[in-house]
Amino acid sequence: MARPRAPLLQGTLDMLILQTLRSGARHGYAIARWLEETTRDALQIEEGSLYPALYRMERKGWIEAEWGVSEIGKRVKLYSLTPLGSEQLRIEASQWEHFRAAVAAVMRTA
Amino acid sequence: MTRQSTARTRQSTARTRRKPMRRLLRTLFWKIPVEQEVEEEVAFHLEMQTRRYIAEGMAPAAAREAALQRFGDPESVREECRAIGHRMEVEMRRTELRHELRQDVGFALRLLRKNPLFTAIALITLAVGVGANTAIFSVVKAVLLQALPYRHAERVVVIWNGYDQPGLEHAAIAAAEFADVREQQRTFDGVSAISRQRMNLIGEGEPEQLTGYAVSPNLFGLLGATPRLGRGFSAEDGKEGSEKVVLLSHALWMRRFGGDPAVVGRAINLGGRLRTVIGVMPAGVGFPDAPVGFLSGRGDLWVPYGWEQARAESRGDQYLGVVARLRSGIGIEQARADLDAIASRFRAQYPDRYAGSIRWSLVAVPLRDQMVGDVRTALLLLLGAVALVLLIVCVNMANLLLARGAARQRELAMRGALGAGRGRLARQLLTESMLLSLAGGALGVLLAWWGAHMLVRLDPGNIPRLDGVRIDGEVLAFSLGISVLAGLVFGLMPALQQSRLDLRSALQSGGHGSTMGRGHWRFRNALVMAEVAMAFILLVQAGLLVRSFAALQDVDPGFHAEGVVSLQLSIPRAKYDSPEKTAGFYRELRSRVAALPGVEQASAVYPVPMSGESWGGSFIVEEQPLAPGQPEPHAEYAVAMPGYFRALRIPLLAGRDLTDQDAAGAPEVVVVDELLARRSWPGQSAIGKRINLIGQPEGTWSTVVGVVAHVHNAGPQEEGEPQIYMPFLQRPQRPFFVVARTAAEPAALVPALRRAVRAVDPDQPVTALQPMPRLLDGAVARERFNMLLLSLFATVALVLSVVGLYGMMAGLVHQRIHEIGIRLALGGSPGDALRLILGAGIRIVLSGLLIGLAGAIALSRSVAALLFSTQTTDPLTYGTIAALVLLVSLAATWVPAWRATQVDPLVALRDA
């Protein structure tokens, strides 16, 4: 099933991850799965790139990590949103909405 | 702190509580946690993805391949994550440290505020310790460490005629000798001669007597200093018939010419002669900047003189200072060998002059040693003394902290129980001590700033470059350094001790301090013992200096300075160009001074005792031919007006004083001192005997008409040589000291004397116009300086160690209150308690004294060079100081001991 895959827009990965974590703590693989399922794999995400993004956001204090146990019984890092991260998500989402509306407006004309 | 709640931090915080050092090392250096974390995360992801593909029906190998495909390059992901993770770790560690430091500082500040007495004592002690060190260091830096303002200073040596006789080790050189040395030497690339010339500056406002030097034109080139304005001397300057030129010092240029660059090229009037200013030397250059042998007084101006051409002068007329620059690559030993070779040629050529029984040689001394050699010993001694004071301060602080530590034991144990590790506790204690030492150090710098001012004010006048003392960046860095060091030293000792304490027993004991083990007290005993020992050492050295100073004061200088005012004049050759005019000036001045109200006796002399001026030369005794090779006897010469001996109350032992009839044309006469009379004519009367003086043609004689008491001309330190007084009216000369004895207050005479000089010649500047006792004070100023400072530091040391002793004894009584209570309850008398505590104190003090005694004897050699007729092991000093220390210590022990007798056994037992 060769569906078209769009390249990810620069800077939106953080927003997507934060959005993913809104519903609760997840480990990295679960985030990848969730993104894949919600977008029906429409985004070309190299899954490895999730991890540097996670580390970066942890460093910025947007998310925090905790050791938990995975479904296959292994130790795994579970990421969850911090209040600072929620705030960041709100900002990025509204920016994104502006951007989307502007692009859509242009595309509707002519 | 959001991030502090992350799993990693929580985990490591848990670890922190147990092993802080290891945690620190792990996070900073062992990269395992982050690395492992990344590794596991990536592996987990790939494994999950592979499992999923297998579940979707792929073969395992293909599934793995697809998972990797989808993931991207795992290695670059791992690397990126690791880098971010490490940065995060470092940041967290830093935040944590900052947070802890803020906590520690806040805690320490609260604690210090809660104990104002402790804080005040600690700050004052530290301020004294750091302040004294900073002040003395600033002097040492300015005087000993600061580079001389000459590029070639390290290669410049001073050359002297050296005689094996006290006071003559570094004697001046004759012009003929200078010329010979210059021609014959092989190890120098330049040799210069310098002679002092007093010069009166006229016509630029107040007349002023300046310190000038006639120097070889190559002097500044040789030293390595170029004028900041105009040009230096050229080889032509100073030759017969060349233009009369002069170089000004920066200080003179600023003071008298307002720093006006236009002064270059102008002619100035020096004692009636015009000289063209060709240049101004840079600030800080005032050769000789510090006394170089007999050349003393910073130079105000320099004139060129062709000493090289002045070949024909006699070899006995020695008045030049000679400096030379070593060729590059030549060491001073080679130069000395070179000078020895020249000296042996001199001996062969002029056996009468040089091959005498007084061992003579040409000596070379590095310029730096010459300038600071005398003060180095004293300054290093003072530096050692303040270092010892600082050590005592540290010990005292350690003891104070230990004493407080005993009281704080419970608090620390509690914090330990709540999870603070030993390292954490030690760090907190160290923060406290650092805070104290830095605050104390800051106060100390203020103290030093004031102290350095006082030191410069106390200036004995002959410490070179003392005016360069500043509290600058380097000095501040030094203060900061010693403050930190002190904080570490006194903070570390108690911190280590207390962080080792046993938590459980401390908590159980209810914090009554009874857990302070034997080790604790043995340690504190040792500290106090060390304090007593160090204080004793300092006191002994100060005591020796006091004894030495008293011995100096006891020396009878041979005259009475009280009630005498003296002033110095140098009338210019251009104006007073004949002996008659010179004699006329001083005769008139003397009669004017004598007529001033209150003046009992007016006279004049050159040089006046203890003025720093000296005049030496040889003489020949009639009918006492010298054996071949025997040198002519040497004497201190002076020229005096009649009434000089009465004015200074120098006893006339035989014959008569000089009179106004001993004038030009009359038979030539002299007065000699008892030393000369005794040595030249032992067992006979000197009156009527005849001697030949310097400047007197061979075969002509001066008759001895009087014998006076011997006078210490150079200061009480030096016995001096036999003395000859020549009548001024037969030997009129232009530099002169006028002396006046008054029945009134001498200082009141000063303005009248100035007016008298002005009345005779309004252009004539006056210097050194002062009551004569000040000259005496000046002659022992350096000794007084050393004695006062060392005594001050020793007293501080004593006070500090007594405070330390008191603190410890008070602690001991507190500690043993239980035991004392039991003893009293069992029928012991208060006297027993007193003896118990006093005994403990005395044991410590005696041990300290014993150690101090050994130390003082070992170190006394360092002070030996500064002592005048005092033994370094003077038993009286040692005994007195030991008794003093013992007495003061007893007093300090008595108070706590007495308190022990007041213990109520019931209370003591109940509280225990």
CSV table of N, CA, C and O in Angstrom, one decimal, chain B residues 346-407:
chain,number,residue,atom,x,y,z
B,346,PHE,N,98.1,47.4,41.1
B,346,PHE,CA,98.2,48.6,41.9
B,346,PHE,C,99.2,48.4,43.0
B,346,PHE,O,100.0,49.2,43.3
B,347,ARG,N,99.1,47.2,43.7
B,347,ARG,CA,100.0,46.9,44.8
B,347,ARG,C,101.4,46.9,44.4
B,347,ARG,O,102.3,47.5,45.1
B,348,ALA,N,101.7,46.4,43.2
B,348,ALA,CA,103.1,46.3,42.7
B,348,ALA,C,103.5,47.7,42.4
B,348,ALA,O,104.7,48.1,42.6
B,349,GLN,N,102.6,48.5,41.8
B,349,GLN,CA,103.0,49.9,41.4
B,349,GLN,C,103.2,50.9,42.5
B,349,GLN,O,104.0,51.7,42.5
B,350,TYR,N,102.2,50.8,43.5
B,350,TYR,CA,102.2,51.7,44.6
B,350,TYR,C,102.2,51.0,45.9
B,350,TYR,O,101.2,50.9,46.6
B,351,PRO,N,103.4,50.3,46.2
B,351,PRO,CA,103.4,49.5,47.4
B,351,PRO,C,103.0,50.2,48.7
B,351,PRO,O,102.3,49.7,49.6
B,352,ASP,N,103.5,51.5,48.8
B,352,ASP,CA,103.2,52.2,50.1
B,352,ASP,C,101.7,52.4,50.3
B,352,ASP,O,101.2,52.3,51.4
B,353,ARG,N,101.0,52.6,49.2
B,353,ARG,CA,99.6,53.0,49.3
B,353,ARG,C,98.7,51.8,49.5
B,353,ARG,O,97.8,51.8,50.3
B,354,TYR,N,99.0,50.7,48.8
B,354,TYR,CA,98.0,49.6,48.8
B,354,TYR,C,98.5,48.3,49.5
B,354,TYR,O,97.6,47.5,49.8
B,355,ALA,N,99.8,48.2,49.7
B,355,ALA,CA,100.2,46.9,50.3
B,355,ALA,C,100.2,46.9,51.8
B,355,ALA,O,101.1,46.3,52.4
B,356,GLY,N,99.3,47.6,52.4
B,356,GLY,CA,99.4,47.8,53.8
B,356,GLY,C,98.9,46.7,54.6
B,356,GLY,O,98.4,45.6,54.1
B,357,SER,N,98.9,46.9,56.0
B,357,SER,CA,98.4,45.8,56.8
B,357,SER,C,96.9,45.7,56.8
B,357,SER,O,96.3,44.7,57.1
B,358,ILE,N,96.2,46.9,56.5
B,358,ILE,CA,94.8,46.8,56.3
B,358,ILE,C,94.5,46.1,55.0
B,358,ILE,O,94.9,46.7,54.0
B,359,ARG,N,94.0,45.0,55.0
B,359,ARG,CA,93.8,44.3,53.7
B,359,ARG,C,93.0,45.1,52.7
B,359,ARG,O,91.9,45.5,53.1
B,360,TRP,N,93.6,45.4,51.6
B,360,TRP,CA,92.9,46.3,50.6
B,360,TRP,C,92.6,45.5,49.4
B,360,TRP,O,93.4,44.6,49.0
B,361,SER,N,91.4,45.7,48.8
B,361,SER,CA,91.2,45.1,47.5
B,361,SER,C,90.1,46.0,46.8
B,361,SER,O,89.5,46.9,47.4
B,362,LEU,N,89.9,45.7,45.5
B,362,LEU,CA,88.9,46.3,44.7
B,362,LEU,C,87.7,45.4,44.8
B,362,LEU,O,87.8,44.2,44.4
B,363,VAL,N,86.5,45.8,45.3
B,363,VAL,CA,85.4,44.9,45.4
B,363,VAL,C,84.3,45.3,44.5
B,363,VAL,O,84.1,46.5,44.1
B,364,ALA,N,83.5,44.3,44.0
B,364,ALA,CA,82.4,44.6,43.1
B,364,ALA,C,81.1,44.0,43.8
B,364,ALA,O,81.1,42.9,44.3
B,365,VAL,N,80.1,44.9,43.9
B,365,VAL,CA,78.8,44.5,44.5
B,365,VAL,C,77.7,44.7,43.5
B,365,VAL,O,77.6,45.8,42.9
B,366,PRO,N,76.8,43.7,43.3
B,366,PRO,CA,75.7,44.0,42.4
B,366,PRO,C,74.9,45.2,42.8
B,366,PRO,O,74.7,45.4,44.0
B,367,LEU,N,74.5,46.0,41.9
B,367,LEU,CA,73.8,47.2,42.2
B,367,LEU,C,72.5,47.0,43.1
B,367,LEU,O,72.3,47.7,44.1
B,368,ARG,N,71.8,45.9,42.7
B,368,ARG,CA,70.6,45.6,43.5
B,368,ARG,C,70.9,45.3,45.0
B,368,ARG,O,70.3,45.8,45.9
B,369,ASP,N,72.0,44.5,45.2
B,369,ASP,CA,72.4,44.2,46.6
B,369,ASP,C,72.7,45.4,47.3
B,369,ASP,O,72.4,45.6,48.5
B,370,GLN,N,73.5,46.3,46.6
B,370,GLN,CA,73.9,47.5,47.2
B,370,GLN,C,72.7,48.4,47.6
B,370,GLN,O,72.7,49.0,48.7
B,371,MET,N,71.7,48.4,46.8
B,371,MET,CA,70.6,49.3,47.1
B,371,MET,C,69.7,48.7,48.2
B,371,MET,O,69.1,49.5,49.0
B,372,VAL,N,69.5,47.4,48.2
B,372,VAL,CA,68.5,46.9,49.2
B,372,VAL,C,69.1,45.9,50.2
B,372,VAL,O,68.4,45.4,51.1
B,373,GLY,N,70.4,45.7,50.0
B,373,GLY,CA,71.1,44.7,50.9
B,373,GLY,C,70.9,44.9,52.4
B,373,GLY,O,70.5,44.0,53.1
B,374,ASP,N,70.9,46.2,52.8
B,374,ASP,CA,70.8,46.5,54.2
B,374,ASP,C,69.5,46.2,54.8
B,374,ASP,O,69.3,45.7,55.9
B,375,VAL,N,68.4,46.4,54.0
B,375,VAL,CA,67.1,46.3,54.5
B,375,VAL,C,66.5,44.9,54.3
B,375,VAL,O,65.5,44.6,54.9
B,376,ARG,N,67.2,44.1,53.5
B,376,ARG,CA,66.6,42.8,53.1
B,376,ARG,C,66.4,42.0,54.4
B,376,ARG,O,65.4,41.5,54.6
B,377,THR,N,67.5,41.9,55.2
B,377,THR,CA,67.4,41.1,56.4
B,377,THR,C,66.2,41.5,57.2
B,377,THR,O,65.4,40.6,57.7
B,378,ALA,N,66.1,42.8,57.5
B,378,ALA,CA,65.0,43.3,58.4
B,378,ALA,C,63.7,43.0,57.8
B,378,ALA,O,62.8,42.5,58.4
B,379,LEU,N,63.5,43.2,56.4
B,379,LEU,CA,62.2,43.1,55.8
B,379,LEU,C,61.8,41.6,55.8
B,379,LEU,O,60.7,41.2,56.0
B,380,LEU,N,62.8,40.7,55.5
B,380,LEU,CA,62.5,39.3,55.5
B,380,LEU,C,62.1,38.8,56.9
B,380,LEU,O,61.3,38.0,57.1
B,381,LEU,N,62.8,39.4,57.9
B,381,LEU,CA,62.5,39.0,59.3
B,381,LEU,C,61.0,39.4,59.6
B,381,LEU,O,60.3,38.7,60.1
B,382,LEU,N,60.7,40.6,59.1
B,382,LEU,CA,59.3,41.1,59.4
B,382,LEU,C,58.3,40.3,58.6
B,382,LEU,O,57.2,39.9,59.1
B,383,LEU,N,58.7,39.9,57.4
B,383,LEU,CA,57.8,39.0,56.6
B,383,LEU,C,57.6,37.7,57.3
B,383,LEU,O,56.5,37.2,57.4
B,384,GLY,N,58.7,37.2,57.8
B,384,GLY,CA,58.6,35.9,58.6
B,384,GLY,C,57.7,36.1,59.8
B,384,GLY,O,56.9,35.2,60.1
B,385,ALA,N,57.9,37.2,60.5
B,385,ALA,CA,57.1,37.5,61.7
B,385,ALA,C,55.6,37.5,61.4
B,385,ALA,O,54.8,36.9,62.0
B,386,VAL,N,55.2,38.3,60.3
B,386,VAL,CA,53.8,38.3,60.0
B,386,VAL,C,53.2,37.0,59.5
B,386,VAL,O,52.1,36.7,59.8
B,387,ALA,N,54.1,36.2,58.8
B,387,ALA,CA,53.7,34.9,58.4
B,387,ALA,C,53.3,34.1,59.6
B,387,ALA,O,52.3,33.3,59.7
B,388,LEU,N,54.2,34.2,60.7
B,388,LEU,CA,54.0,33.5,61.9
B,388,LEU,C,52.7,33.9,62.6
B,388,LEU,O,51.9,33.1,63.1
B,389,VAL,N,52.5,35.2,62.5
B,389,VAL,CA,51.2,35.8,63.1
B,389,VAL,C,50.0,35.2,62.4
B,389,VAL,O,49.0,34.8,63.0
B,390,LEU,N,50.1,35.1,61.1
B,390,LEU,CA,49.0,34.5,60.3
B,390,LEU,C,48.8,33.1,60.7
B,390,LEU,O,47.6,32.6,60.8
B,391,LEU,N,49.9,32.4,60.9
B,391,LEU,CA,49.8,31.0,61.3
B,391,LEU,C,49.1,30.8,62.6
B,391,LEU,O,48.2,30.0,62.8
B,392,ILE,N,49.4,31.8,63.5
B,392,ILE,CA,48.8,31.7,64.8
B,392,ILE,C,47.3,32.1,64.7
B,392,ILE,O,46.4,31.4,65.3
B,393,VAL,N,47.0,33.0,63.8
B,393,VAL,CA,45.6,33.3,63.5
B,393,VAL,C,44.8,32.1,63.0
B,393,VAL,O,43.7,31.8,63.5
B,394,CYS,N,45.5,31.3,62.1
B,394,CYS,CA,44.8,30.1,61.6
B,394,CYS,C,44.6,29.1,62.7
B,394,CYS,O,43.5,28.5,62.8
B,395,VAL,N,45.6,28.9,63.5
B,395,VAL,CA,45.5,27.9,64.6
B,395,VAL,C,44.4,28.4,65.5
B,395,VAL,O,43.6,27.6,66.0
B,396,ASN,N,44.4,29.7,65.8
B,396,ASN,CA,43.4,30.2,66.7
B,396,ASN,C,42.0,30.0,66.1
B,396,ASN,O,41.0,29.6,66.8
B,397,MET,N,41.8,30.3,64.8
B,397,MET,CA,40.6,30.1,64.2
B,397,MET,C,40.1,28.6,64.2
B,397,MET,O,39.0,28.3,64.5
B,398,ALA,N,41.1,27.7,63.9
B,398,ALA,CA,40.8,26.3,64.0
B,398,ALA,C,40.3,25.9,65.3
B,398,ALA,O,39.3,25.2,65.5
B,399,ASN,N,41.0,26.4,66.3
B,399,ASN,CA,40.6,26.1,67.7
B,399,ASN,C,39.2,26.7,68.0
B,399,ASN,O,38.4,26.0,68.7
B,400,LEU,N,38.9,27.9,67.6
B,400,LEU,CA,37.6,28.5,67.8
B,400,LEU,C,36.5,27.6,67.2
B,400,LEU,O,35.5,27.3,67.7
B,401,LEU,N,36.8,27.2,65.9
B,401,LEU,CA,35.8,26.5,65.2
B,401,LEU,C,35.6,25.1,65.8
B,401,LEU,O,34.5,24.6,65.9
B,402,LEU,N,36.7,24.5,66.3
B,402,LEU,CA,36.7,23.2,67.0
B,402,LEU,C,35.8,23.4,68.2
B,402,LEU,O,34.9,22.5,68.5
B,403,ALA,N,36.1,24.5,69.0
B,403,ALA,CA,35.3,24.7,70.2
B,403,ALA,C,33.8,24.8,69.9
B,403,ALA,O,32.9,24.2,70.6
B,404,ARG,N,33.5,25.5,68.8
B,404,ARG,CA,32.1,25.7,68.4
B,404,ARG,C,31.6,24.4,67.9
B,404,ARG,O,30.4,24.1,68.0
B,405,GLY,N,32.5,23.7,67.2
B,405,GLY,CA,32.1,22.4,66.6
B,405,GLY,C,31.6,21.5,67.7
B,405,GLY,O,30.6,20.7,67.6
B,406,ALA,N,32.2,21.5,68.9
B,406,ALA,CA,31.8,20.7,70.0
B,406,ALA,C,30.3,21.0,70.4
B,406,ALA,O,29.5,20.2,70.6
B,407,ALA,N,30.0,22.3,70.4
B,407,ALA,CA,28.7,22.8,70.7
B,407,ALA,C,27.7,22.4,69.6
B,407,ALA,O,26.5,22.2,69.8
